PDB file of C-alpha atoms in Angstrom:
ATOM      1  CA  UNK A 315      17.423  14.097 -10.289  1.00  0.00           C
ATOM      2  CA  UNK A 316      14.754  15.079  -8.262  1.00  0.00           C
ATOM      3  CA  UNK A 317      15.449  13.261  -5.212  1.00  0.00           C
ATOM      4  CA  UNK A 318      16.140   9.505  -4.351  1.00  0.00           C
ATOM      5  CA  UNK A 319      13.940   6.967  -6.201  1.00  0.00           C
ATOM      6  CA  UNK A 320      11.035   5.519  -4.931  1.00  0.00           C
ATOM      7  CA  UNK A 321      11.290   1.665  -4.238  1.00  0.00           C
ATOM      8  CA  UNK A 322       8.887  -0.311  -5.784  1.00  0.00           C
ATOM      9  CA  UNK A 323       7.852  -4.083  -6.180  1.00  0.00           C
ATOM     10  CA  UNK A 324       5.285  -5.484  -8.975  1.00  0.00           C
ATOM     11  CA  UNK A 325       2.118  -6.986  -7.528  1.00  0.00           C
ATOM     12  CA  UNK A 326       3.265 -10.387  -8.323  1.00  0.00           C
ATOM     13  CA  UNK A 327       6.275 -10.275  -6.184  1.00  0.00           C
ATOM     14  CA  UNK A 328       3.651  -9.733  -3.578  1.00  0.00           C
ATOM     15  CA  UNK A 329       3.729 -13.084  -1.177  1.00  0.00           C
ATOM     16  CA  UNK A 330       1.436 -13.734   1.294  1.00  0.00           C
ATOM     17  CA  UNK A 331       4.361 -12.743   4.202  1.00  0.00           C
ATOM     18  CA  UNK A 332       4.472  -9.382   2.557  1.00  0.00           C
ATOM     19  CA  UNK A 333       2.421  -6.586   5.089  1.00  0.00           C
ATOM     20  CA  UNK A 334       0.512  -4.903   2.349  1.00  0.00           C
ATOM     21  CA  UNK A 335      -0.160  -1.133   3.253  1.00  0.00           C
ATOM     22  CA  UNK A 336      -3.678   0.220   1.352  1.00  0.00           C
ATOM     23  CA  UNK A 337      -3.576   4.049   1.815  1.00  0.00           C
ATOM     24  CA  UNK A 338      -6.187   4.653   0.444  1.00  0.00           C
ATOM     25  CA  UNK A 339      -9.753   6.982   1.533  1.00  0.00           C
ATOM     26  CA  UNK A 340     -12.015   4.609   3.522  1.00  0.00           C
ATOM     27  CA  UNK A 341     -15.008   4.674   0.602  1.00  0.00           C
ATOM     28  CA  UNK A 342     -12.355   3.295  -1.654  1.00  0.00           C
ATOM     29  CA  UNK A 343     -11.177   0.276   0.977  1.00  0.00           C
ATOM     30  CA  UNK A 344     -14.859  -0.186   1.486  1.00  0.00           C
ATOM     31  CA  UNK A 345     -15.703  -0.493  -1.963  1.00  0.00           C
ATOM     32  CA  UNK A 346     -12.869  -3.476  -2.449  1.00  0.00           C
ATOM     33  CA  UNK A 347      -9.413  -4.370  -1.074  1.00  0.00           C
ATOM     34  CA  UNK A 348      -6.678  -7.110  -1.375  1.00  0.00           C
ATOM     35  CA  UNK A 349      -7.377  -9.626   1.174  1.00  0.00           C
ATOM     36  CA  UNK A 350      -5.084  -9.407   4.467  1.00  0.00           C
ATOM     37  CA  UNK A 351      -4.176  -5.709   3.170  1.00  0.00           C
ATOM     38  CA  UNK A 352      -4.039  -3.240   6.325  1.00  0.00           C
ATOM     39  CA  UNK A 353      -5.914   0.265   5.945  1.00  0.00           C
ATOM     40  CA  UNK A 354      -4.057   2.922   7.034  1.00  0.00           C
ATOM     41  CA  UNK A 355      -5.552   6.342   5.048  1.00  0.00           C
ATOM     42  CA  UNK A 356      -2.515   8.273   3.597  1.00  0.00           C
ATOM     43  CA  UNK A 357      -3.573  11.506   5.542  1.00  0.00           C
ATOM     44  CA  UNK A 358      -3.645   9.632   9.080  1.00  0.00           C
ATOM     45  CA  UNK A 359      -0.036   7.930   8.618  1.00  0.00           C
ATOM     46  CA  UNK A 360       1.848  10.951  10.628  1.00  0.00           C
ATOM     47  CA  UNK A 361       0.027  10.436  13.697  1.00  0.00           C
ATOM     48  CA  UNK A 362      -0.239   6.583  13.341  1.00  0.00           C
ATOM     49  CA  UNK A 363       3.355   5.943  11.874  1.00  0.00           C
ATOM     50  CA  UNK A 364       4.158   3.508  15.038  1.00  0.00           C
ATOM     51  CA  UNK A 365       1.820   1.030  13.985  1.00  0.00           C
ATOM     52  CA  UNK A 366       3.426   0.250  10.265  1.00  0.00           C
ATOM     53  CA  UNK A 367       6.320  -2.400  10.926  1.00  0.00           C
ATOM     54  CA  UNK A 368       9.778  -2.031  10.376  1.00  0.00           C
ATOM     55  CA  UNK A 369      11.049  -5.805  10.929  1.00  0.00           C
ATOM     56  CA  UNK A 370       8.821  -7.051   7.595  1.00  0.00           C
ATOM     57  CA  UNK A 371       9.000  -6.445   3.652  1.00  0.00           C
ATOM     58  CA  UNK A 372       6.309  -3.800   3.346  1.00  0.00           C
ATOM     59  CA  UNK A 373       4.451  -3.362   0.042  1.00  0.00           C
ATOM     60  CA  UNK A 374       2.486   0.761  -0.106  1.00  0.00           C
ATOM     61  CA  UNK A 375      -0.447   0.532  -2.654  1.00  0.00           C
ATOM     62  CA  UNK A 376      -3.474   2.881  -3.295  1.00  0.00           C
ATOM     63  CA  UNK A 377      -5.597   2.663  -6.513  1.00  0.00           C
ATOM     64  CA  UNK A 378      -2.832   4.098  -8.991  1.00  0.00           C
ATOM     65  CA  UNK A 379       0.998   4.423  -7.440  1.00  0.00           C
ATOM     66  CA  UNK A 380       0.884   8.229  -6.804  1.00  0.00           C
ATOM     67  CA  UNK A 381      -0.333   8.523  -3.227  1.00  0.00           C
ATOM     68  CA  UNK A 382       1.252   4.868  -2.153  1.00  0.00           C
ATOM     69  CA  UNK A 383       4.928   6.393  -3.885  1.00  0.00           C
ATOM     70  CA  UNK A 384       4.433   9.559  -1.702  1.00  0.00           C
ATOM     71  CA  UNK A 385       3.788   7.205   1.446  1.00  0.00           C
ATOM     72  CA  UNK A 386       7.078   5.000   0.864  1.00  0.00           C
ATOM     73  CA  UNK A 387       9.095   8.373   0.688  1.00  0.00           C
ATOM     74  CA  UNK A 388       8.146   9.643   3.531  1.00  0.00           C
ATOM     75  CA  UNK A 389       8.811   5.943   5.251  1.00  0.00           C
ATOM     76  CA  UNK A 390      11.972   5.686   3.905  1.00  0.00           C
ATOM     77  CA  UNK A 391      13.067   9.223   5.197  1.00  0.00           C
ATOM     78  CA  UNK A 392      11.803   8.096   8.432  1.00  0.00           C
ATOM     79  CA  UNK A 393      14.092   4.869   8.676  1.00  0.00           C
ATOM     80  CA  UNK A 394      11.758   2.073   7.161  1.00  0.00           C
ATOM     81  CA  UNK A 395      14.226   0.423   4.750  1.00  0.00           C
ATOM     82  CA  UNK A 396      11.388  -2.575   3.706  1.00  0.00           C
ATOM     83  CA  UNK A 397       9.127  -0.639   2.267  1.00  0.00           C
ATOM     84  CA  UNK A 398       8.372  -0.482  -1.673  1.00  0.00           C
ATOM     85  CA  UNK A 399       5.643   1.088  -3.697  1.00  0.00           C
ATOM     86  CA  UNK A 400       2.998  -1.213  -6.145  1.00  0.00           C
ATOM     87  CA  UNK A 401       3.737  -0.433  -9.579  1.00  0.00           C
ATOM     88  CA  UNK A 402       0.523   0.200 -10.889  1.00  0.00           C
ATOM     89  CA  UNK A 403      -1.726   0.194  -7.612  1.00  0.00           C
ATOM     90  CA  UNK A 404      -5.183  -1.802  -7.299  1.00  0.00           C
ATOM     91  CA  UNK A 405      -5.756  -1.144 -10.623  1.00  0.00           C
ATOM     92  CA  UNK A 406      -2.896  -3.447 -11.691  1.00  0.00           C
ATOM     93  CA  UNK A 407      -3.726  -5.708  -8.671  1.00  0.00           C
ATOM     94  CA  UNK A 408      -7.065  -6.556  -9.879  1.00  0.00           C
ATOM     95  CA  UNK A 409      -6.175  -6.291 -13.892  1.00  0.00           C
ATOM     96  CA  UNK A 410      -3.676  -9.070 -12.709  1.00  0.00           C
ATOM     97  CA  UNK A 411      -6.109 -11.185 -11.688  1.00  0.00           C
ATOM     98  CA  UNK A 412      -5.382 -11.059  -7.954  1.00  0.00           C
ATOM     99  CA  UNK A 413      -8.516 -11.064  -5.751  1.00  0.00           C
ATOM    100  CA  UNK A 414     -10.555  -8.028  -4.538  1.00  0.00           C
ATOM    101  CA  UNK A 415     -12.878  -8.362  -1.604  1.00  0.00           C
ATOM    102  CA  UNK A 416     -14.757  -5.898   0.254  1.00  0.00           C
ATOM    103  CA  UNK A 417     -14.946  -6.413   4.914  1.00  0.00           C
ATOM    104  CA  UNK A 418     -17.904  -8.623   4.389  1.00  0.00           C
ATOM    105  CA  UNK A 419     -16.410 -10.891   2.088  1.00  0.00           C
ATOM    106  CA  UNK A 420     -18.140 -10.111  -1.012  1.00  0.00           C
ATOM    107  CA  UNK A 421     -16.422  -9.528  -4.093  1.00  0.00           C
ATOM    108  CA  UNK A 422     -15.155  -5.973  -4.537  1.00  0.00           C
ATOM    109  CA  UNK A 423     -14.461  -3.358  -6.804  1.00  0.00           C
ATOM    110  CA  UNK A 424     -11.749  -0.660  -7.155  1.00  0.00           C
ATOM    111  CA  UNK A 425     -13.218   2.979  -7.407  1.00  0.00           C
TER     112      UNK A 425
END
């Protein structure tokens, strides 16, 4: 074992009362997001780790499940015990069918 398992949660167990986490680089969130989804780039979480919530079921995504998994590690060494990875990342998000917009509403795309 290589250390404690990552927590993770499908992208249809994703409910609208579930604080979705997109850590991903700002050209990707521009380019297309889940609606309601808070940015929050994986390299500024250290210095802006106050403002992810600890009192709600948090759901970590980025376009694959590598950087999001790395993300809920370092959250759940930190104390955050609601907080699971998205199998699959925005790639399974939108090959699910789940909606992908970009800040001015348009439709979006994940790069």
């Amino acid at each position: 074992m290589f250390g404690p398992e990552i927590p993770t949660v499908t992208v249809n167990e994703i409910t609208d009362s579930t604080y979705l986490l997109d850590v991903r680089e700002d050209g990707e969130w521009a380019a297309g997001h889940a609606p309601g989804a808070h940015h929050l780039p994986m390299m500024e979480l250290p210095a802006r780790l106050a403002e992810v919530p600890t009192d709600v079921d948090v759901a970590v995504i980025c376009r694959s499940g590598g950087r999001s998994g790395h993300v809920v590690a370092h959250l759940v060494q930190n104390g955050w015990n609601r907080v699971r990875n998205v199998e699959g990342g925005m790639q399974q998000w939108a090959a699910a069918g789940r909606p992908v917009t970009t800040d001015s509403g348009a439709p979006g795309q994940v790069v």
